[in-house]
């Protein structure tokens, strides 16, 4: 909530003044949200944990660039978004060394499944959660970012336009299309009461 938000902004201010222990609290306050967001974008638990770690290292590294006038969470999620994007780009480059198949899915088919990647349990055992997860996975990347920020992280359209560095109109279009696509993909589940 807002109290937590102000707390984080205060902690960032403390961190800039040299209070290193403030970082631990910033991490505790935000690690769950960041891990979930990274997992939503990357689709792999082990990768999400790695990248979430990088996000908090970047907070420490770029602490002096943070403007206390700005909402901390939008700044934090801008970093997270960039780290996820860079990770996917690196993964793609690595993948292209292995497979030059034109139009091959960005979730590399040769990728060995990660034993720790217990997607089903993390998201809830229900089949429905899995179907929603798969439908979100299939969305174009920018739509996925916008939807995760809106539906799962509760950001406003204005905040999302800051994080994604695009216009408000563009954010609304991305979310509208994402929801439309999910409705199509989940048509059979909607009949069973999924709103």
PDB file of N, CA and C in Angstrom, residues 6 10 20 23 38 50 73 78 88 97 131 157 161 169-170 173 193:
ATOM      1  N   UNK A   6       5.772   4.907   0.647  1.00  0.00           N
ATOM      2  CA  UNK A   6       6.504   6.025   1.245  1.00  0.00           C
ATOM      3  C   UNK A   6       7.718   5.525   2.016  1.00  0.00           C
ATOM      4  N   UNK A  10      11.577   6.632   1.451  1.00  0.00           N
ATOM      5  CA  UNK A  10      12.420   7.061   2.568  1.00  0.00           C
ATOM      6  C   UNK A  10      13.705   6.222   2.636  1.00  0.00           C
ATOM      7  N   UNK A  20      23.667   1.694   4.333  1.00  0.00           N
ATOM      8  CA  UNK A  20      23.650   0.463   3.526  1.00  0.00           C
ATOM      9  C   UNK A  20      22.601  -0.548   3.978  1.00  0.00           C
ATOM     10  N   UNK A  23      19.135  -1.172   2.242  1.00  0.00           N
ATOM     11  CA  UNK A  23      18.978  -2.042   1.073  1.00  0.00           C
ATOM     12  C   UNK A  23      18.277  -3.338   1.436  1.00  0.00           C
ATOM     13  N   UNK A  38       9.219 -11.020 -12.912  1.00  0.00           N
ATOM     14  CA  UNK A  38      10.262 -11.651 -13.735  1.00  0.00           C
ATOM     15  C   UNK A  38       9.812 -13.032 -14.209  1.00  0.00           C
ATOM     16  N   UNK A  50      17.440 -15.515 -10.924  1.00  0.00           N
ATOM     17  CA  UNK A  50      18.696 -14.857 -11.331  1.00  0.00           C
ATOM     18  C   UNK A  50      18.462 -13.384 -11.650  1.00  0.00           C
ATOM     19  N   UNK A  73       8.222   2.479  -6.828  1.00  0.00           N
ATOM     20  CA  UNK A  73       7.850   1.236  -7.517  1.00  0.00           C
ATOM     21  C   UNK A  73       7.949   1.363  -9.035  1.00  0.00           C
ATOM     22  N   UNK A  78      10.842  -0.319 -13.729  1.00  0.00           N
ATOM     23  CA  UNK A  78      11.536   0.059 -14.964  1.00  0.00           C
ATOM     24  C   UNK A  78      12.852  -0.706 -15.044  1.00  0.00           C
ATOM     25  N   UNK A  88      16.387 -11.795 -21.948  1.00  0.00           N
ATOM     26  CA  UNK A  88      15.778 -12.488 -23.087  1.00  0.00           C
ATOM     27  C   UNK A  88      16.604 -12.293 -24.350  1.00  0.00           C
ATOM     28  N   UNK A  97      22.999 -19.527 -31.658  1.00  0.00           N
ATOM     29  CA  UNK A  97      24.203 -20.308 -31.896  1.00  0.00           C
ATOM     30  C   UNK A  97      23.841 -21.771 -32.138  1.00  0.00           C
ATOM     31  N   UNK A 131      -3.828 -22.790 -17.468  1.00  0.00           N
ATOM     32  CA  UNK A 131      -4.337 -22.323 -18.751  1.00  0.00           C
ATOM     33  C   UNK A 131      -4.162 -20.809 -18.897  1.00  0.00           C
ATOM     34  N   UNK A 157      -2.466   3.047 -15.563  1.00  0.00           N
ATOM     35  CA  UNK A 157      -2.053   3.230 -16.957  1.00  0.00           C
ATOM     36  C   UNK A 157      -0.905   4.240 -17.050  1.00  0.00           C
ATOM     37  N   UNK A 161       2.831   3.553 -18.515  1.00  0.00           N
ATOM     38  CA  UNK A 161       3.418   4.288 -19.639  1.00  0.00           C
ATOM     39  C   UNK A 161       4.813   4.795 -19.275  1.00  0.00           C
ATOM     40  N   UNK A 169      -1.942   6.186 -24.605  1.00  0.00           N
ATOM     41  CA  UNK A 169      -2.826   5.556 -25.601  1.00  0.00           C
ATOM     42  C   UNK A 169      -2.292   4.168 -25.978  1.00  0.00           C
ATOM     43  N   UNK A 170      -0.967   4.084 -26.134  1.00  0.00           N
ATOM     44  CA  UNK A 170      -0.334   2.823 -26.492  1.00  0.00           C
ATOM     45  C   UNK A 170      -0.544   1.774 -25.399  1.00  0.00           C
ATOM     46  N   UNK A 173      -4.046   0.410 -25.570  1.00  0.00           N
ATOM     47  CA  UNK A 173      -4.182  -0.510 -26.699  1.00  0.00           C
ATOM     48  C   UNK A 173      -3.560  -1.866 -26.366  1.00  0.00           C
ATOM     49  N   UNK A 193     -17.039 -20.179 -15.660  1.00  0.00           N
ATOM     50  CA  UNK A 193     -17.096 -19.176 -14.605  1.00  0.00           C
ATOM     51  C   UNK A 193     -15.842 -18.356 -14.393  1.00  0.00           C
TER      52      UNK A 193
END
